[in-house]
C-alpha cells in the first residue's frame, strides 16, 4: 500500500517543550504513519529523546499537543497509554532482581494475563529475539552479556503485543560486531511485525537501514523529512553533511527490506 494512504498513528502538532527557559523542542509538527518506522535523526541535544518522551507522557508539552491513535496524550490515562507502547532504551533498563522471564512478562503480568498465556508469550518473544527460553528464561540480567540484555529489552517491549514501539538508540552502547548482529535480527523482526515505530539514532547508517522515512532534527527544530534514497541525494546542507560522513560512494546498507514489507 502506498505510504501516502496510511493514516497518522502518532502526530506532533506544534509541540514545544522547554526546560526552564531553555527551549528543547520548538514547534514540532510531524506525522508517523500507521505501520511505518520513522527515524528521528540528529546530534546530541537536538530533541530526539524529548520527542519520544512526549509520546508516552514521560514529559508533557508546554504548548501544542501530541496525538496517539487520534487522541491527544493529555486525554489518555498515562498508565493505559504506556501499556500501548513498547519502550526500548540503550541500557535495556532491566530489573536486576527479576529473572529474564519476569522482566519480559512484566506488562502481561500487570495486565493480569493468565499464567499459561503469559509463559507462552514470553517464550515466543524470546525466540523472536534469538534467545532460547530453556537457556535464558531463568537467568538474571547480571548473567547476560550486553547484547543479550538488549535482546531481552526488545522482547519485553514486544511482550504485550503493543501497536507502538519507541526505541531510543537501543543498540548504541554495543560493540560493533554485536550491534551489527542485533541490527540484522531487528530488521527481520521489523519486517515480520506490523508495528508503528519511532526509532531515535544519531547514526545515519542505522537510519538508512531501518527507516521508511527520516525526520532530521537540529537544535529542537525539524530540519526536514526524507525517504532514505532522497536523503542520500539531497543537497540541503545539514542532510548533506550527514551523508558526507558515509564517505564517497555512499549507498544504502545492503540488508534490504523485502519489497512487500518496505515501510512496514
Coordinates of C-alpha atoms in Angstrom, one line a residue:
X1 CA 0.0 0.0 0.0
X2 CA 1.5 3.4 -0.8
X3 CA 2.7 5.2 2.3
X4 CA 0.6 8.3 1.4
X5 CA -2.5 6.3 2.0
X6 CA -1.6 5.3 5.6
X7 CA -3.2 7.2 8.4
X8 CA -1.3 9.0 11.1
X9 CA -0.8 6.8 14.1
X10 CA 1.2 9.3 16.1
X11 CA 1.1 13.1 15.4
X12 CA 3.0 16.0 16.8
X13 CA 1.1 19.3 16.4
X14 CA 3.3 22.3 17.0
X15 CA 4.7 20.5 20.1
X16 CA 7.0 22.5 22.2
X17 CA 9.0 21.6 25.3
X18 CA 11.2 23.8 27.5
X19 CA 13.5 23.0 30.4
X20 CA 13.1 26.2 32.4
X21 CA 13.7 29.0 30.0
X22 CA 15.7 26.8 27.6
X23 CA 13.7 25.5 24.5
X24 CA 14.3 21.8 23.8
X25 CA 11.7 21.3 21.1
X26 CA 10.4 24.2 19.0
X27 CA 7.0 23.8 17.3
X28 CA 7.5 20.2 16.2
X29 CA 4.8 19.2 13.6
X30 CA 5.3 15.6 12.3
X31 CA 3.1 12.6 11.5
X32 CA 4.1 9.0 12.0
X33 CA 2.1 6.8 9.7
X34 CA 0.5 3.6 10.8
X35 CA 2.9 0.6 10.4
X36 CA 5.9 2.7 9.4
X37 CA 9.3 3.1 11.1
X38 CA 10.1 6.8 11.4
X39 CA 13.7 7.7 12.3
X40 CA 14.4 10.7 14.4
X41 CA 18.0 11.5 13.4
X42 CA 20.1 14.3 14.9
X43 CA 23.1 15.1 17.0
X44 CA 23.1 15.0 20.8
X45 CA 20.8 17.7 22.2
X46 CA 18.6 18.0 19.1
X47 CA 15.5 17.0 20.9
X48 CA 15.1 13.4 19.8
X49 CA 14.6 11.7 23.2
X50 CA 12.4 14.6 24.3
X51 CA 10.1 13.9 21.4
X52 CA 9.9 10.2 22.3
X53 CA 9.0 11.1 25.9
X54 CA 6.2 13.3 24.8
X55 CA 4.6 10.3 23.1
X56 CA 4.3 8.2 26.3
X57 CA 3.7 11.1 28.6
X58 CA 7.0 10.9 30.5
X59 CA 7.1 14.5 29.5
X60 CA 4.2 16.9 28.8
X61 CA 4.4 19.6 26.0
X62 CA 4.5 23.2 27.2
X63 CA 2.4 24.0 24.2
X64 CA 1.0 22.3 21.2
X65 CA 0.0 18.6 21.5
X66 CA 0.9 15.0 20.6
X67 CA -1.8 12.6 19.4
X68 CA -1.6 8.8 19.7
X69 CA -4.2 6.8 17.8
X70 CA -6.1 10.0 17.1
X71 CA -6.3 11.1 20.8
X72 CA -4.2 13.8 22.5
X73 CA -1.9 12.3 25.0
X74 CA -3.4 14.6 27.6
X75 CA -6.7 12.7 27.2
X76 CA -5.1 9.3 27.8
X77 CA -4.7 7.7 31.2
X78 CA -0.9 7.7 31.4
X79 CA -0.7 4.1 32.6
X80 CA -3.0 2.9 29.8
X81 CA -1.1 4.9 27.2
X82 CA 2.2 3.4 28.3
X83 CA 0.9 -0.1 28.1
X84 CA 0.0 0.5 24.5
X85 CA 3.6 1.5 23.8
X86 CA 6.7 -0.7 23.9
X87 CA 9.8 1.3 25.0
X88 CA 13.4 0.2 24.4
X89 CA 16.3 2.2 25.7
X90 CA 20.0 2.0 25.3
X91 CA 20.9 0.1 28.5
X92 CA 17.8 -2.1 28.4
X93 CA 16.6 -1.0 31.8
X94 CA 16.0 -4.5 33.2
X95 CA 15.1 -5.1 36.8
X96 CA 18.3 -6.9 38.1
X97 CA 16.4 -8.9 40.8
X98 CA 13.9 -10.3 38.3
X99 CA 14.6 -13.3 36.0
X100 CA 14.5 -12.8 32.3
X101 CA 11.1 -14.4 32.2
X102 CA 9.7 -12.0 34.7
X103 CA 11.3 -9.0 33.1
X104 CA 9.8 -9.9 29.7
X105 CA 6.4 -10.8 31.2
X106 CA 6.1 -7.7 33.4
X107 CA 3.4 -5.9 31.4
X108 CA 1.3 -9.0 30.7
X109 CA 1.5 -9.7 34.4
X110 CA 0.3 -6.2 35.2
X111 CA -2.5 -6.7 32.6
X112 CA -3.5 -9.9 34.5
X113 CA -2.8 -12.3 31.7
X114 CA -3.3 -16.0 32.8
X115 CA 0.0 -17.6 33.8
X116 CA 0.0 -20.1 31.0
X117 CA -0.7 -17.5 28.4
X118 CA 2.0 -15.2 29.9
X119 CA 4.6 -18.0 29.9
X120 CA 3.8 -18.9 26.3
X121 CA 4.1 -15.3 25.2
X122 CA 7.4 -14.8 27.0
X123 CA 8.8 -18.0 25.3
X124 CA 7.5 -16.8 21.9
X125 CA 9.1 -13.3 22.1
X126 CA 12.4 -14.7 23.5
X127 CA 12.6 -16.9 20.4
X128 CA 11.8 -13.9 18.2
X129 CA 14.8 -12.1 19.5
X130 CA 17.1 -15.1 19.2
X131 CA 17.1 -16.3 22.9
X132 CA 16.2 -19.9 23.6
X133 CA 13.7 -19.8 26.6
X134 CA 15.1 -23.1 28.1
X135 CA 18.5 -21.5 28.3
X136 CA 17.7 -17.9 29.2
X137 CA 14.3 -17.6 30.9
X138 CA 15.6 -18.4 34.4
X139 CA 18.7 -16.2 34.2
X140 CA 19.1 -12.8 35.8
X141 CA 20.3 -9.7 34.0
X142 CA 23.7 -9.9 35.7
X143 CA 24.3 -13.2 34.0
X144 CA 23.8 -11.8 30.5
X145 CA 26.1 -10.1 28.0
X146 CA 25.3 -6.6 26.8
X147 CA 23.8 -7.9 23.5
X148 CA 21.7 -10.4 25.4
X149 CA 20.3 -7.7 27.7
X150 CA 19.3 -5.6 24.7
X151 CA 17.6 -8.6 23.2
X152 CA 15.7 -9.1 26.4
X153 CA 14.8 -5.4 26.3
X154 CA 13.3 -5.8 22.8
X155 CA 11.4 -8.9 23.9
X156 CA 10.0 -7.0 26.9
X157 CA 8.8 -4.2 24.6
X158 CA 7.0 -6.8 22.4
X159 CA 5.6 -9.0 25.1
X160 CA 2.1 -7.4 25.3
X161 CA 2.0 -7.0 21.5
X162 CA 1.6 -3.2 21.7
X163 CA 0.8 -1.4 18.4
X164 CA 3.6 1.2 19.0
X165 CA 7.3 1.0 19.7
X166 CA 9.6 3.7 20.9
X167 CA 13.3 2.9 20.5
X168 CA 15.9 5.3 22.0
X169 CA 19.3 4.5 20.5
X170 CA 18.7 0.8 21.5
X171 CA 21.9 -0.6 20.1
X172 CA 24.2 2.4 20.6
X173 CA 26.2 1.0 23.5
X174 CA 27.0 -2.3 21.9
X175 CA 30.3 -3.2 20.4
X176 CA 30.3 -3.1 16.5
X177 CA 30.0 -6.8 15.9
X178 CA 27.2 -7.4 18.4
X179 CA 25.5 -4.2 17.1
X180 CA 25.6 -5.5 13.6
X181 CA 24.1 -8.9 14.6
X182 CA 21.3 -7.3 16.6
X183 CA 20.5 -4.8 13.8
X184 CA 20.2 -7.7 11.4
X185 CA 17.9 -9.6 13.8
X186 CA 15.8 -6.5 14.4
X187 CA 15.4 -5.8 10.7
X188 CA 13.9 -9.3 10.4
X189 CA 11.6 -8.6 13.4
X190 CA 10.6 -5.2 11.9
X191 CA 9.5 -6.8 8.7
X192 CA 7.6 -9.6 10.4
X193 CA 5.6 -7.4 12.8
X194 CA 3.2 -4.6 11.9
X195 CA 4.2 -2.0 14.4
X196 CA 4.4 1.7 14.3
X197 CA 7.9 2.6 15.4
X198 CA 9.8 5.8 16.2
X199 CA 13.5 5.0 16.3
X200 CA 16.0 7.5 17.7
X201 CA 19.5 7.4 16.4
X202 CA 22.5 9.7 15.5
X203 CA 23.9 7.0 13.2
X204 CA 22.9 7.6 9.5
X205 CA 23.7 4.0 8.5
X206 CA 21.2 2.8 11.1
X207 CA 18.7 5.4 9.9
X208 CA 19.0 4.2 6.3
X209 CA 18.8 0.6 7.3
X210 CA 15.5 0.8 9.3
X211 CA 13.7 3.9 8.3
X212 CA 10.8 4.3 5.9
X213 CA 11.3 8.0 6.5
X214 CA 13.9 10.0 8.3
X215 CA 13.0 13.1 10.3
X216 CA 16.1 15.3 10.8
X217 CA 16.2 17.4 13.9
X218 CA 18.6 20.2 14.7
X219 CA 18.5 22.4 17.8
X220 CA 15.0 21.3 18.6
X221 CA 13.5 22.0 15.2
X222 CA 12.5 19.8 12.3
X223 CA 15.0 20.4 9.5
X224 CA 13.2 18.1 7.1
X225 CA 11.7 14.7 6.4
X226 CA 13.1 12.4 3.7
X227 CA 12.7 8.9 2.3
X228 CA 16.1 7.1 2.6
X229 CA 17.2 7.4 -1.0
X230 CA 16.1 11.0 -1.1
X231 CA 18.2 11.7 2.0
X232 CA 21.2 10.4 0.1
X233 CA 20.6 12.6 -2.9
X234 CA 19.6 15.9 -1.1
X235 CA 21.7 19.0 -1.4
X236 CA 20.2 20.5 1.7
X237 CA 23.3 21.4 3.7
X238 CA 22.5 19.7 7.0
X239 CA 21.4 16.4 5.5
X240 CA 24.3 16.5 3.0
X241 CA 26.7 16.9 6.0
X242 CA 25.4 13.6 7.4
X243 CA 25.7 11.9 4.0
X244 CA 29.3 13.1 3.8
X245 CA 30.1 11.1 7.0
X246 CA 29.4 7.9 5.0
X247 CA 32.4 8.7 2.6
X248 CA 32.4 8.6 -1.1
X249 CA 30.2 6.2 -3.0
X250 CA 27.7 6.2 -0.1
X251 CA 24.9 3.7 -0.6
X252 CA 22.1 2.3 1.5
X253 CA 23.3 -0.6 3.6
X254 CA 22.9 -4.0 2.0
X255 CA 20.4 -5.5 4.4
X256 CA 17.5 -4.5 2.2
X257 CA 13.8 -4.8 3.2
X258 CA 11.8 -7.2 1.1
X259 CA 9.6 -5.2 -1.4
X260 CA 6.3 -6.3 0.2
X261 CA 7.4 -5.1 3.6
X262 CA 9.1 -1.9 2.7
X263 CA 7.8 0.8 5.0
X264 CA 6.3 -1.7 7.5

